[in-house]
Structures are given as structure tokens and as C-alpha cells.
Coordinates of C-alpha atoms in Angstrom, one line a residue:
Chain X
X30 CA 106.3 -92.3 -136.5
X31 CA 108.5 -93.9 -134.3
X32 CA 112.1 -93.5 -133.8
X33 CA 113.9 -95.5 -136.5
X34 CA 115.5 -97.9 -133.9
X35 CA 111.8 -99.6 -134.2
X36 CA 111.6 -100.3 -137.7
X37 CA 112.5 -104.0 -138.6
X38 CA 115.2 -104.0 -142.0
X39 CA 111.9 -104.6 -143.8
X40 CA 109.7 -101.2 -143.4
X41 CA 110.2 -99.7 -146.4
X42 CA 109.3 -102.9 -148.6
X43 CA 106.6 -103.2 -146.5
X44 CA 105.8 -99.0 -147.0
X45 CA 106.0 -99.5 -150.7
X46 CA 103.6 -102.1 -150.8
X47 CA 101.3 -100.2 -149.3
X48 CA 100.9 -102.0 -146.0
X49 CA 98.6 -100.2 -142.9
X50 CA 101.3 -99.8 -140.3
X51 CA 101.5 -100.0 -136.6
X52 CA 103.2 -100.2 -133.3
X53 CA 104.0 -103.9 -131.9
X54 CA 106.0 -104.5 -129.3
X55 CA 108.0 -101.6 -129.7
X56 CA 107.9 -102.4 -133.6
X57 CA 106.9 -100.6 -135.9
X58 CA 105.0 -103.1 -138.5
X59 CA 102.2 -103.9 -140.7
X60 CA 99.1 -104.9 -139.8
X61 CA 97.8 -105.7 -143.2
X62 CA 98.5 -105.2 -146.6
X63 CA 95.1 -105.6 -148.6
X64 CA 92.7 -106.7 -146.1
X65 CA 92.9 -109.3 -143.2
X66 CA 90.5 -111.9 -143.9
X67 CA 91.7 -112.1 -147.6
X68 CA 95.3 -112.5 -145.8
X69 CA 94.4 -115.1 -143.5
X70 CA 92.2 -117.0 -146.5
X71 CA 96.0 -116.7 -148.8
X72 CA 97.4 -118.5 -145.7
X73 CA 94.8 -121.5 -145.0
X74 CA 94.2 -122.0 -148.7
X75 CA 98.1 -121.0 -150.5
X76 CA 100.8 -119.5 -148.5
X77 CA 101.7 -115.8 -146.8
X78 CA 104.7 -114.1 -146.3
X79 CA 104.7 -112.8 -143.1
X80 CA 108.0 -110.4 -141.8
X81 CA 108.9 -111.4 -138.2
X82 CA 111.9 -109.5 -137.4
X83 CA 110.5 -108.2 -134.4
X84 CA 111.1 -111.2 -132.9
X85 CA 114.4 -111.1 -130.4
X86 CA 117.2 -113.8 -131.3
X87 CA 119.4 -114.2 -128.9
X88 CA 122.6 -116.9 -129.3
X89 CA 123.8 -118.7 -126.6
X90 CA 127.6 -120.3 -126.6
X91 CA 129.5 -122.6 -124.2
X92 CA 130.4 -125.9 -123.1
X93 CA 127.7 -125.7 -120.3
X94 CA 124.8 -123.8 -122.4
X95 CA 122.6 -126.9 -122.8
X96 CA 123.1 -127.7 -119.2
X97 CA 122.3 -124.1 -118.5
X98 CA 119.3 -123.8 -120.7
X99 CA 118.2 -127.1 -119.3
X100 CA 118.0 -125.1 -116.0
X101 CA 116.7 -121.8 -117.4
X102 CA 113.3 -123.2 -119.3
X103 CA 110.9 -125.4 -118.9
X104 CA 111.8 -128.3 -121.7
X105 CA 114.6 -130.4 -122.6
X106 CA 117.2 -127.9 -124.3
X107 CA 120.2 -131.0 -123.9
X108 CA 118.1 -133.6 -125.5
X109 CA 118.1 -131.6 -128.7
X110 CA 120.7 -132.8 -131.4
X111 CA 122.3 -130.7 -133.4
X112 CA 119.6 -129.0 -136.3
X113 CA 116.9 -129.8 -133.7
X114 CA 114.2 -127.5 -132.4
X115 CA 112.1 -127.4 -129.2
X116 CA 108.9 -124.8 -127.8
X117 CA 110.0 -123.8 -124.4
X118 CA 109.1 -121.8 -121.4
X119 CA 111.0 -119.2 -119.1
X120 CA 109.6 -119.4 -115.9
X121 CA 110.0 -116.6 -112.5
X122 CA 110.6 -118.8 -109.3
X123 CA 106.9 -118.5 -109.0
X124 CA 106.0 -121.0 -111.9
X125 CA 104.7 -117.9 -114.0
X126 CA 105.7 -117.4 -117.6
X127 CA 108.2 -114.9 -118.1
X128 CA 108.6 -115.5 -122.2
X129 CA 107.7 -119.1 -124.7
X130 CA 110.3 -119.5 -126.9
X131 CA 111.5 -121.5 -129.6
X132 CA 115.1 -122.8 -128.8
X133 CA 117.2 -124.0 -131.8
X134 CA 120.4 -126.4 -131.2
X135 CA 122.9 -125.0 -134.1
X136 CA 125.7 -126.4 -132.6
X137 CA 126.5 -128.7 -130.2
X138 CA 127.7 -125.8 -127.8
X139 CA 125.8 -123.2 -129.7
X140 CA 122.1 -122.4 -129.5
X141 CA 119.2 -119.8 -131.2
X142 CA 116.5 -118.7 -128.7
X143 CA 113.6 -116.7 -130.6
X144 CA 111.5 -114.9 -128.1
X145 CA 108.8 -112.5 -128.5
X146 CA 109.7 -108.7 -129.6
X147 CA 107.7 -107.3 -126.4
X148 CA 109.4 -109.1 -123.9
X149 CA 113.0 -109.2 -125.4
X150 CA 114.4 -106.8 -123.1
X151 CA 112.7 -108.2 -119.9
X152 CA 114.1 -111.8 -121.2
X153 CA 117.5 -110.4 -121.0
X154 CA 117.5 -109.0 -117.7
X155 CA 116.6 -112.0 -116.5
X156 CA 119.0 -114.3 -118.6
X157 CA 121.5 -111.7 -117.3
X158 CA 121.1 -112.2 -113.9
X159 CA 121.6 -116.0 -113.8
X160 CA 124.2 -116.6 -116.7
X161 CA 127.4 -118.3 -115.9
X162 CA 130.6 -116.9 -116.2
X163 CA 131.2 -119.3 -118.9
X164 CA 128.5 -119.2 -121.2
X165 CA 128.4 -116.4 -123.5
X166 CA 124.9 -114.3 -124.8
X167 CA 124.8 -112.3 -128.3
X168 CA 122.0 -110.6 -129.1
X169 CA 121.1 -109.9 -132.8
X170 CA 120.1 -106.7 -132.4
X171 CA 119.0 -106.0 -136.3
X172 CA 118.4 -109.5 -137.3
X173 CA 115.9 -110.2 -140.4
X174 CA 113.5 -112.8 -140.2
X175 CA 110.3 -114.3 -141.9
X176 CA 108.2 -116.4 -142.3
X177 CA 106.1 -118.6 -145.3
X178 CA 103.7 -120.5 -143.8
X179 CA 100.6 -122.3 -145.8
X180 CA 99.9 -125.5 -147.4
X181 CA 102.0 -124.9 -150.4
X182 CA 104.5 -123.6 -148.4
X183 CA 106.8 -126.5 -148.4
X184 CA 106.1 -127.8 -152.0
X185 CA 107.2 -124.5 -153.6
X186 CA 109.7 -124.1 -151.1
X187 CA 111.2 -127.2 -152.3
X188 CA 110.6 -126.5 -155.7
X189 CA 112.2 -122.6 -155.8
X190 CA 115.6 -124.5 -153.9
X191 CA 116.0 -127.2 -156.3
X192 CA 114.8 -130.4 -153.9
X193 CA 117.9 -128.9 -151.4
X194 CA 116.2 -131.1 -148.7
X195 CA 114.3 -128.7 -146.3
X196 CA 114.5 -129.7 -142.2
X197 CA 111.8 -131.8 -141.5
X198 CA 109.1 -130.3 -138.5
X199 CA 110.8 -128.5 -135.7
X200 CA 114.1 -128.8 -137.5
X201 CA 116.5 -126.0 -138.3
X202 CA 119.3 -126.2 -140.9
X203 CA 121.9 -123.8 -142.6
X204 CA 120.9 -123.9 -146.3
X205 CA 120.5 -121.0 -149.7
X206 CA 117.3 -119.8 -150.6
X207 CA 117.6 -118.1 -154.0
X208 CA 121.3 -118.2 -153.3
X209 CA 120.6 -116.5 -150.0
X210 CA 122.6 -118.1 -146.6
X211 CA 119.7 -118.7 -144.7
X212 CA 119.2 -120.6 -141.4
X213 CA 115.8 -122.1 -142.2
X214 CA 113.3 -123.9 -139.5
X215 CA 110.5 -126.0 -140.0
X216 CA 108.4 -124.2 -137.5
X217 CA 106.1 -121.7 -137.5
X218 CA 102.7 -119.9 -135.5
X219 CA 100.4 -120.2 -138.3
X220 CA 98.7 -123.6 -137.8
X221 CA 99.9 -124.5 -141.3
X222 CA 102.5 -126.1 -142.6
X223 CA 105.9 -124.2 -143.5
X224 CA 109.1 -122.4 -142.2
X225 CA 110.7 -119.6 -140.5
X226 CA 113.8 -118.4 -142.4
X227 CA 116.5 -115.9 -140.4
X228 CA 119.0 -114.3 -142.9
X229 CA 121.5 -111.5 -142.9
X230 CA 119.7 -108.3 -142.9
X231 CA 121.8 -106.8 -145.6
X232 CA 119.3 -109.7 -147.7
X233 CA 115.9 -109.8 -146.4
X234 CA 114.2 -107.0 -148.4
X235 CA 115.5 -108.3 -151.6
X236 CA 114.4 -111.9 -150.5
X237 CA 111.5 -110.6 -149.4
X238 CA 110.7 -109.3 -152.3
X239 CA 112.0 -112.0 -154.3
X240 CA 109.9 -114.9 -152.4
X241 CA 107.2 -112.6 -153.4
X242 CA 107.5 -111.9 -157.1
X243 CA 108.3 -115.7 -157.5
X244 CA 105.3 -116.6 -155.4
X245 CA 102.6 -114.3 -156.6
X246 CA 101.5 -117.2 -159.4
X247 CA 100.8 -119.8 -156.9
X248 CA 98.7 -117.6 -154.8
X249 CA 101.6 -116.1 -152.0
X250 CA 100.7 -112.5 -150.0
X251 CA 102.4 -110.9 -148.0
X252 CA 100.3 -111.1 -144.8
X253 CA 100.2 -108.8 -141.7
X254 CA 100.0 -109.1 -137.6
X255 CA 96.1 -108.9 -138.1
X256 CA 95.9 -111.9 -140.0
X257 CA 98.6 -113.5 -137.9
X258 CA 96.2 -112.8 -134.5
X259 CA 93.7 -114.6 -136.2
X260 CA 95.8 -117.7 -137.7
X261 CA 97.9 -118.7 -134.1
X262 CA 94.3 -118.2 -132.4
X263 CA 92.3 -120.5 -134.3
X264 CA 94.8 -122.8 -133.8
X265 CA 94.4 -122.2 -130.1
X266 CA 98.7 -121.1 -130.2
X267 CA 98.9 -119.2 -127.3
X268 CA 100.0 -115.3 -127.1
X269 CA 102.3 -113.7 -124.7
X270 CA 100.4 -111.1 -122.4
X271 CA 96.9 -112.4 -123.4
X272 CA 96.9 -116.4 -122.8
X273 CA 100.6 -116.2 -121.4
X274 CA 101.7 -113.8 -118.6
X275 CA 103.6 -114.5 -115.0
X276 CA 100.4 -115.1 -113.6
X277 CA 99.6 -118.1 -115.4
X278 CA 101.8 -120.8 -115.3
X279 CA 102.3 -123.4 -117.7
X280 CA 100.6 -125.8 -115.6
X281 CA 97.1 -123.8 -115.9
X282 CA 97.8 -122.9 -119.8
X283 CA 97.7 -126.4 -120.4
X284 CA 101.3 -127.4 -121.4
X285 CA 102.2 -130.0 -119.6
X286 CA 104.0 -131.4 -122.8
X287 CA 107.3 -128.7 -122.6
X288 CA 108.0 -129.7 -118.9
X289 CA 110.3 -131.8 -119.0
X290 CA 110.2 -132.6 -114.8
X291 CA 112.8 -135.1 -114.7
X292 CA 116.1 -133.2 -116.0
X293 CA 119.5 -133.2 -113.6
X294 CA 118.9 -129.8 -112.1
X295 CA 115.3 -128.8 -111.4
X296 CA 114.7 -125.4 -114.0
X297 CA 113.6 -122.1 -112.4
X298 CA 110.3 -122.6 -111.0
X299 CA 109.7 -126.5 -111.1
X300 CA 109.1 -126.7 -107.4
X301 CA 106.8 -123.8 -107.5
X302 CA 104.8 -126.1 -110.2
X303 CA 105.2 -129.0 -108.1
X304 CA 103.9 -127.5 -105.2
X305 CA 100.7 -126.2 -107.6
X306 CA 99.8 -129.6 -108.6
X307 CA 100.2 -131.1 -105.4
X308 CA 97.7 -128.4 -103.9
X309 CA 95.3 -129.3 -107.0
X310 CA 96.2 -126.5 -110.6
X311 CA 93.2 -124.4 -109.6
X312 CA 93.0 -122.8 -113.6
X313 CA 92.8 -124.2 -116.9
X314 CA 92.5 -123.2 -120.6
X315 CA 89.9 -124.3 -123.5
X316 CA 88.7 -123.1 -126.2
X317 CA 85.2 -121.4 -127.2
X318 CA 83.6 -121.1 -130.1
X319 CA 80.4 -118.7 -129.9
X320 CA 77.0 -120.6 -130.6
X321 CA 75.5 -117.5 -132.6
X322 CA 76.6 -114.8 -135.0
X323 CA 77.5 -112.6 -132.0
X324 CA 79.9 -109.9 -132.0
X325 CA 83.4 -111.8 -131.5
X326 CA 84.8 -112.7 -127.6
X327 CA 87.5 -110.7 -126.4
X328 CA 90.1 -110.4 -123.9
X329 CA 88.5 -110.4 -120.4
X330 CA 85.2 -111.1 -121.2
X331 CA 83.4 -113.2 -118.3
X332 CA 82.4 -116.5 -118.9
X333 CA 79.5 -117.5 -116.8
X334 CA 77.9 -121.1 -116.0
X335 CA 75.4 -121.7 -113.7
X336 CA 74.8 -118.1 -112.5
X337 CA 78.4 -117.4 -111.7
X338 CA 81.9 -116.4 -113.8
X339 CA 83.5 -119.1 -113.8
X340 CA 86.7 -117.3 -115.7
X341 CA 87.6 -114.9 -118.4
X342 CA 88.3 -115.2 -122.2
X343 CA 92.1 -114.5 -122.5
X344 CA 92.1 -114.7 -126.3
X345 CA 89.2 -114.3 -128.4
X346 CA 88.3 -113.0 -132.1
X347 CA 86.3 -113.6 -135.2
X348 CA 87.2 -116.8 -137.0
X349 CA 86.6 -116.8 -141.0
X350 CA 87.5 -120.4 -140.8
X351 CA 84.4 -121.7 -138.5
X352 CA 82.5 -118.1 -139.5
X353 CA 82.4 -117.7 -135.3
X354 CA 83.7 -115.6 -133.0
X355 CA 86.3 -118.0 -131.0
X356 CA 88.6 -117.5 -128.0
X357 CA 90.5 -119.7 -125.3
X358 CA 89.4 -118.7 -121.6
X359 CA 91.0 -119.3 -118.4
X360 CA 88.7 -121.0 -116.3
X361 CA 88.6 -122.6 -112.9
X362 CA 88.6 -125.9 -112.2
X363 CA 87.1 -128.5 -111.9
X364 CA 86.9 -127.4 -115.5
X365 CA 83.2 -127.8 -117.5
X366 CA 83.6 -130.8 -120.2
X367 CA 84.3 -130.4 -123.7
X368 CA 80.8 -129.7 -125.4
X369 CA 79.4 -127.7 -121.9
X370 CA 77.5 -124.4 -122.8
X371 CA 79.3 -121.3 -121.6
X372 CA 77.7 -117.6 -121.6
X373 CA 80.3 -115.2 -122.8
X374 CA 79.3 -111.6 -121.6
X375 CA 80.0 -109.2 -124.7
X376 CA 79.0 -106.1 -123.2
X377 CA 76.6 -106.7 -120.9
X378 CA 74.7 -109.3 -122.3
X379 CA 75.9 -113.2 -122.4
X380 CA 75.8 -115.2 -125.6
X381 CA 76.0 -118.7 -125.1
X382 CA 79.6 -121.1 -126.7
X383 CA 80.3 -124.2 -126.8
X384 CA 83.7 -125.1 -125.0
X385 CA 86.1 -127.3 -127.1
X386 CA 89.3 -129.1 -126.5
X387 CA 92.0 -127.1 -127.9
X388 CA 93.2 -127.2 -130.8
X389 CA 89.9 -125.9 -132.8
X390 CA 91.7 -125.5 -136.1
X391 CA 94.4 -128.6 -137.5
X392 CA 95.3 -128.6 -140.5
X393 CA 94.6 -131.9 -142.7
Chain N
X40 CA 85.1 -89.9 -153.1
X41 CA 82.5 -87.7 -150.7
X42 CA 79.0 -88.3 -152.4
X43 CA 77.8 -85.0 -152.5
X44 CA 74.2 -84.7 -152.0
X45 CA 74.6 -86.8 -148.2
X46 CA 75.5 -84.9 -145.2
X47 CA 77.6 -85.9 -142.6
X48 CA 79.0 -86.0 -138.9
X49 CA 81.8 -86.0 -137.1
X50 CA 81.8 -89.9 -136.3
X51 CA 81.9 -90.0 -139.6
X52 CA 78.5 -91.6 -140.1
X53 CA 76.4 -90.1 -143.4
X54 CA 72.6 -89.2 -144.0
X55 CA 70.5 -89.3 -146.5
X56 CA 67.3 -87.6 -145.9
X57 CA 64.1 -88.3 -147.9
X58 CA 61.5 -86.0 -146.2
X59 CA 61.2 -87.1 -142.8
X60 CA 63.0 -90.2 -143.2
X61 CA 66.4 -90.2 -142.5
X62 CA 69.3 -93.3 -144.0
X63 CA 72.2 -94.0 -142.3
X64 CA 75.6 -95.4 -142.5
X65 CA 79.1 -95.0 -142.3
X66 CA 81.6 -92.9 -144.9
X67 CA 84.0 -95.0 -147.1
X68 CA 86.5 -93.5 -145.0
X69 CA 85.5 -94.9 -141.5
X70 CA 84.8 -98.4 -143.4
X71 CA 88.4 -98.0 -144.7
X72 CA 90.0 -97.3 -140.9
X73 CA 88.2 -100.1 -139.7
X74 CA 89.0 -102.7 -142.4
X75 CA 87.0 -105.7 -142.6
X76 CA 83.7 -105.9 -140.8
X77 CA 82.9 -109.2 -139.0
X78 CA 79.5 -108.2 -136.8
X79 CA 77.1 -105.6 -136.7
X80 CA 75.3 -105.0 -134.0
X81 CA 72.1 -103.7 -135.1
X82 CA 69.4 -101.5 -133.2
X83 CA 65.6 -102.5 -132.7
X84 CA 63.1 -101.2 -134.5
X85 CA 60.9 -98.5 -132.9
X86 CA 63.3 -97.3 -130.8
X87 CA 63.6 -94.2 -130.1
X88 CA 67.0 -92.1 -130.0
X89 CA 68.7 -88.7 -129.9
X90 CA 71.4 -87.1 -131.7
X91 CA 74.8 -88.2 -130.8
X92 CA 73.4 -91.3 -129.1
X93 CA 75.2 -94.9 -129.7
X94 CA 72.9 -96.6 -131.9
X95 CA 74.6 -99.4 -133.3
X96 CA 78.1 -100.8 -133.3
X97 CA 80.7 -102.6 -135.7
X98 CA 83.1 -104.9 -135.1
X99 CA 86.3 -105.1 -136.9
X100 CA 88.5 -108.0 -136.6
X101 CA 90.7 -106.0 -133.9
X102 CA 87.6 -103.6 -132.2
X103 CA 84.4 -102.3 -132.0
X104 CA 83.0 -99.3 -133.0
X105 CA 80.0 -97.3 -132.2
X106 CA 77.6 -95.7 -134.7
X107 CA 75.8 -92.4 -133.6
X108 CA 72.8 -91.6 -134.1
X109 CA 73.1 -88.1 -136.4
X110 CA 69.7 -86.6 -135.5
X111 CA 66.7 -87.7 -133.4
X112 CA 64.0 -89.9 -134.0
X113 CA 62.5 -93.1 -133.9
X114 CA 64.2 -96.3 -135.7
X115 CA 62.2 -97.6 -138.5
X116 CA 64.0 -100.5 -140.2
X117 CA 67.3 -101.9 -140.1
X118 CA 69.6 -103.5 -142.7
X119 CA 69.1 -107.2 -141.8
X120 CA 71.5 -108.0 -144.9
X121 CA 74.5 -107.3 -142.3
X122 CA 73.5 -110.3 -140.2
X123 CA 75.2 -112.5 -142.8
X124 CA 77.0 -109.8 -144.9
X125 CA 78.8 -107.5 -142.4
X126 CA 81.3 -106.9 -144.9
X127 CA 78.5 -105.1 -147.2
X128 CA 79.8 -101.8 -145.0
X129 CA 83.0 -102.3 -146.6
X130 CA 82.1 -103.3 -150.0
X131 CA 79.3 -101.0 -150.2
X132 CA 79.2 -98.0 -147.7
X133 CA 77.3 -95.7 -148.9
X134 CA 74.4 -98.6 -150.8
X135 CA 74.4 -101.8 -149.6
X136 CA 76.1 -100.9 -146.4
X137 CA 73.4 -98.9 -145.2
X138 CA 72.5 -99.6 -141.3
X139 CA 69.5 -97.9 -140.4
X140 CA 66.6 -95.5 -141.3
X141 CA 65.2 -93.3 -139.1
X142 CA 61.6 -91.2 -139.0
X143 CA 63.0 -87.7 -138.0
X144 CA 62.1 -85.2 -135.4
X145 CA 63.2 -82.7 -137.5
X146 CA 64.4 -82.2 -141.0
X147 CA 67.4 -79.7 -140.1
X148 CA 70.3 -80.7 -141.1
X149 CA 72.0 -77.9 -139.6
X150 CA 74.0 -80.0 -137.0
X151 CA 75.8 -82.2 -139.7
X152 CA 78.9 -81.7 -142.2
X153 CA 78.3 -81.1 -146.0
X154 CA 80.7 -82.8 -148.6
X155 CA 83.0 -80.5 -148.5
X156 CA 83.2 -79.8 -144.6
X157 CA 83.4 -83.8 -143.9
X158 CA 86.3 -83.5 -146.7
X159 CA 88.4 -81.1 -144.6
X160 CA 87.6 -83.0 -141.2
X161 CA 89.5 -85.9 -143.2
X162 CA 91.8 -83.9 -144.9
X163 CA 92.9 -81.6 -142.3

């Protein structure tokens, strides 16, 4: 087992519920607690607990740090008011993706980055390197985080805090969750519905547990990375190192909609993404969904059209939702319409999808 | 628990053997490391395989997995049932699960684990 600097706050709830365990990221953390498809159906259907302490947060302070974050990423930190929340990308001078991010504004000079656990350290370096003198970073190194995410998320949510008013979608807000200071955003990687609550970790196993307990009745599991794969992919969210790396830039990943070109000072890589669409984007991303009961895409399976690859699947699985195997490919452009027939070699023999606009899951 | 009267190998695949015909699947075990079973991939009938030869495969919702054939011989039916009901291997390993049945070479068994050998390959 790994060294106990890998363990989120929450291991040993997650231990005693019997949860299959494994390294992420550096973390040590469950992968499933009864069974992944019955974990994914809690979430579509009711709600799922899921822990995400893994996750880095990092606080940024100072009379410049919108400015600054405006230059750092790819969207519009400064046009966030206070209690608002944006997606965002760090880019390398290249226009490749170093991290996506969620950036909260808690403050009007403070605000929460969430990054992804495997790149935490790299993100840090790198926000090192071009921090002003002025600004100021803190990292939470133990924080405790989760999140409940599912169409009755929000309803009992509401419910368990007495109609406390919950932030609205992309929101964040300071509030008490079973008399628990909480920072609570509507936001979430899921597809569904539902929030991402950070607390002291002193609290999170007994809210955890709590959430839990209180939950059980209306259908709520605690759900693992496995079914978490599964949930962001059907809803065609992308995932660092798969569908995001810093050889694809945002431009080729298909979103356009957290570039914000037009800011005061241009952010780290904008010319290099400039100078990409000027030349013509030569990538793009879409979704698949197999034709036949196949076994499931994977990462860097060809896809082939017309006698030739015309890309790789980046992201690919088996969807209980559409009873498919799905994916999202990189693919060259000029990119096939939505509806083309794609062969996906799966071991040396192609299976024929149908490509789709992404997302292929919404929820109603 | 280990069904007694099957044998077993160290892929952790299990045998029943009715004279010369040979059924196959995987141990609760194996069914229980992969978790849920989305696809099999199933071999064709009359084909012919050796011992230790990748046969068939399963795929879990994070990998595949080969299945090895535990003796030689020729394929003679397959568990269609797993075209819709994959998760049959995890439900039912050892009945409904089955994967394939093949006519033996031979009817030694001397290759493959007993109970209680597959037991302490689990258990070490």
C-alpha cells in the first residue's frame, strides 16, 4: 500500500465500506464499492457520493490575481463576480493543455483553482515560475472534498439544509451542511445535476458518512473512479492525459467556448492558437458510439474511413446508458459529418460507429 | 466457494469434463477481480485449439482479459447467452456463465489444479 501521504482524509471510511481500492494520480482511492454499473445506474437514476479529495486546490490572493489568472488560463477569470465559477485551461506557450480547471471567485481578490490530482505538482511548477511578486499561492495540501451528483441531488440537498438556498449552476457559496462550514459549488463531472462540496478535513469522514446514512432511503451510493470514468465520458467531459494532454490544444479538443481571445493581456499560448487557426486547426474531437455489441473502444484505437486512419479514439468505454461501447476520437480534419460511419480497430479487426456531435449523454 | 468436483488452471479458468467433452469458464474469483462483464468475445465453433492457447476474451469496464484454453481440442459450442448477458459470468460463473465446450484430445486432467490446489494459488 502506498505511503500514507497518498491517502485522501477519507480511506478508512472508504476501507470500512468495503470499497476495491487503487492507485490514481498518486491517490490511493476506490474504484468501486459494490459494482460499477450499479454505481453509475445510482447516479443517472438517484444520486452518488463520490470522494474527490485527490483533486489539488490551490488559493490564489492579491490585488492583481484576477488580472493574473486572466493571463495564466484560457477563460475569463476577471469577469467572474464574487460566488462565480468558470472551466478553464492552462496552456504551455505552445497552445497545448498543461491542466483544465475549475476556477472559483471567493473573494474579490481571492480565488479557488481545482485541478486534477495527477498534474497538481506539474501545475505548480508552472504557476511558480510566472507568479508575481504580489500575488500569493496556498496550497491545501490535505483538503477534503466530494461530491453528490444525480438528479435528486439538488432536491434532497435542499431538503437536508432546510431550503438554505444552494448556488445556482457554476456557483460557489460558503454555507452548513448538517451544521458543517462548507464551501459548496454547483458544479460537477458527472453529467447530472448536483454539487461539489470542500470542507475542513477534520469533517469529511463524518459528513461523508452522514450524507450517506441520511441518503441511503432515497437511493444515494457511494460511487467510485470506475463509475466516474464512465459518467464524465458519456457525457463526452473530457479527461486529462487521455482527451487532454500538451499535445492537443484546446482549439482541436473542441473548446472554443473557454477562450476568451479578447482579454487586456493575451494568456500563455493565445498566439500559438492564433497562429493554429490561421494555418487551418488540423484535429478535432467527436464522439463514437459503436454500431454493434463489440467489445468497448479504447484509448488509441485507430479509426479508419475510406481505407485509411483517419485518427485515434482518445477516450472510449462501455456505455450502460446507450448499452454501446462509446468514445471521443481525435480525428483529422476536414472532420467526417455527424452520422459518417467510422471503423474502430479493436484488436485487429474494425467494427464500424457512428460519429456523433458531442455531448452523447444530457441529461433532461 | 471452490466447487469441488471441477478442476482448474492457473488463469484461473475451470473444467468440467463429461467424457470427452470438456466445459469451460472462469472461477468466481477471476469474475470477482474483473467486476462487471460488458463483452465477451466468443470463439467459433470447430475450431481447433491447444492447451494454454487464448481462446476467448472478456471485457470488464476498465480491460480485457483473455481466456485460455485448459486442454486441447476442437470447440464445439459456445454460450451465445453472453452476447446479451455478459454479466451471466459474474452472476453465474460456474452455471450460466459457462463460455465454451470443447471435444477433448485427451481426458487427462493431469495439467490442471484440483479444489484444493486452485485454493492455495488464491490463497497463498
Amino acid at each position: 500500500m502506498p505511503a500514507s501521504s497518498c491517502h485522501t482524509i477519507l480511506a478508512p471510511v472508504h476501507q470500512s465500506l468495503g470499497a476495491r481500492m487503487v492507485e490514481f494520480g498518486g491517490w490511493w482511492m476506490p474504484v468501486q464499492y459494490t459494482s460499477i454499473l450499479e454505481e453509475h445506474q445510482a447516479v443517472r437514476e438517484a444520486m452518488g457520493l463520490f470522494d474527490i479529495s485527490h483533486m489539488g486546490q490551490i488559493t490564489v490572493r492579491g490585488e492583481k490575481a484576477a488580472a493574473w489568472l486572466d493571463q495564466l488560463l484560457t477563460n475569463r477569470a476577471s469577469a467572474l463576480a464574487v460566488g462565480g465559477g468558470q472551466y478553464s485551461l492552462m496552456l504551455n506557450e505552445a497552445g497545448g493543455v498543461l491542466d483544465d480547471l475549475l476556477v472559483y471567485r471567493r473573494a474579490d481578490q481571492e480565488f479557488f483553482l481545482v485541478v486534477n490530482a495527477a498534474r497538481r505538482d506539474d501545475d505548480l511548477q508552472w504557476m511558480r515560475s510566472h507568479l508575481p511578486e504580489t500575488l500569493s499561492l496556498f496550497i491545501h495540501d490535505d483538503g477534503a472534498a466530494m461530491a453528490l451528483q444525480g438528479p435528486l441531488a439538488i432536491p434532497w440537498l435542499d431538503e437536508i439544509c432546510h431550503r438554505t438556498s444552494l448556488p445556482s449552476r457554476n456557483q460557489i457559496r460558503s454555507m452548513k451542511i448538517l451544521d458543517l462550514p462548507c464551501w459548496v459549488a454547483r458544479t460537477g463531472y458527472t453529467g447530472e445535476d448536483g454539487v461539489e462540496i470542500f470542507c475542513d478535513p477534520s469533517h469529511a469522514p463524518a459528513l461523508f458518512q452522514e450524507v450517506l446514512r441520511l441518503g441511503h432511503d432515497r437511493g444515494l451510493k457511494p460511487c467510485g473512479l470506475g463509475a466516474r470514468d464512465i459518467l464524465r465520458l458519456e457525457a463526452c467531459l473530457p479527461l486529462y492525459g487521455q482527451d487532454l494532454s500538451p499535445d492537443i490544444t484546446p482549439l482541436e479538443a473542441g473548446l472554443h467556448r473557454f477562450i476568451a481571445w479578447d482579454k487586456p493581456t493575451s494568456f500563455i499560448g493565445q498566439n500559438a492558437l492564433l497562429a493554429l487557426r490561421e494555418k487551418g486547426v488540423p484535429r478535432g474531437s467527436m464522439a463514437l458510439m459503436m454500431l454493434e455489441r463489440t467489445a468497448p473502444p479504447r484509448p488509441h484505437y485507430p479509426v479508419w474511413m475510406d481505407g485509411e486512419v483517419i485518427g485515434e479514439v482518445t477516450s472510449g468505454g462501455y456505455s450502460p446508458t446507450f448499452g454501446q461501447g462509446i468514445g471521443m476520437a481525435l480525428l483529422r480534419h476536414p472532420l467526417p459529418p455527424p452520422g459518417s460511419t467510422v471503423f474502430i480497430e479493436i484488436r485487429g479487426t474494425k467494427f464500424p460507429a457512428r460519429l456523433h456531435p458531442k455531448p452523447l449523454y444530457k441529461r433532461t | 466457494m471452490i466447487p469441488e468436483q471441477l478442476h482448474y488452471t492457473e488463469t484461473h479458468e475451470w473444467v468440467r469434463l463429461d467424457q470427452d467433452v470438456a466445459t469451460v469458464g472462469v472461477t468466481d474469483h477471476a469474475q470477482n477481480e474483473l467486476s462487471d462483464v460488458v463483452f465477451v468475445g466468443l470463439p467459433e465453433v470447430g475450431r481447433v485449439v491447444r492447451s494454454r492457447e487464448a481462446v476467448a476474451v472478456l471485457e470488464s469496464v476498465k480491460a480485457a482479459s483473455d481466456i485460455y484454453a485448459p486442454l486441447s481440442g476442437e470447440i464445439i459450442e459456445v454460450n451465445s447467452a453472453l452476447t446479451e448477458h455478459p454479466e451471466l459470468i459474474n452472476q453465474s460463473p460456474y452455471e450460466k456463465g459457462w463460455i465454451f465446450k470443447l471435444r477433448v484430445e485427451s481426458q487427462d486432467l493431469n495439467g490442471l489444479l484440483d479444489a484444493s490446489g486452485y485454493s492455495a494459488r488464491i490463497n497463498p
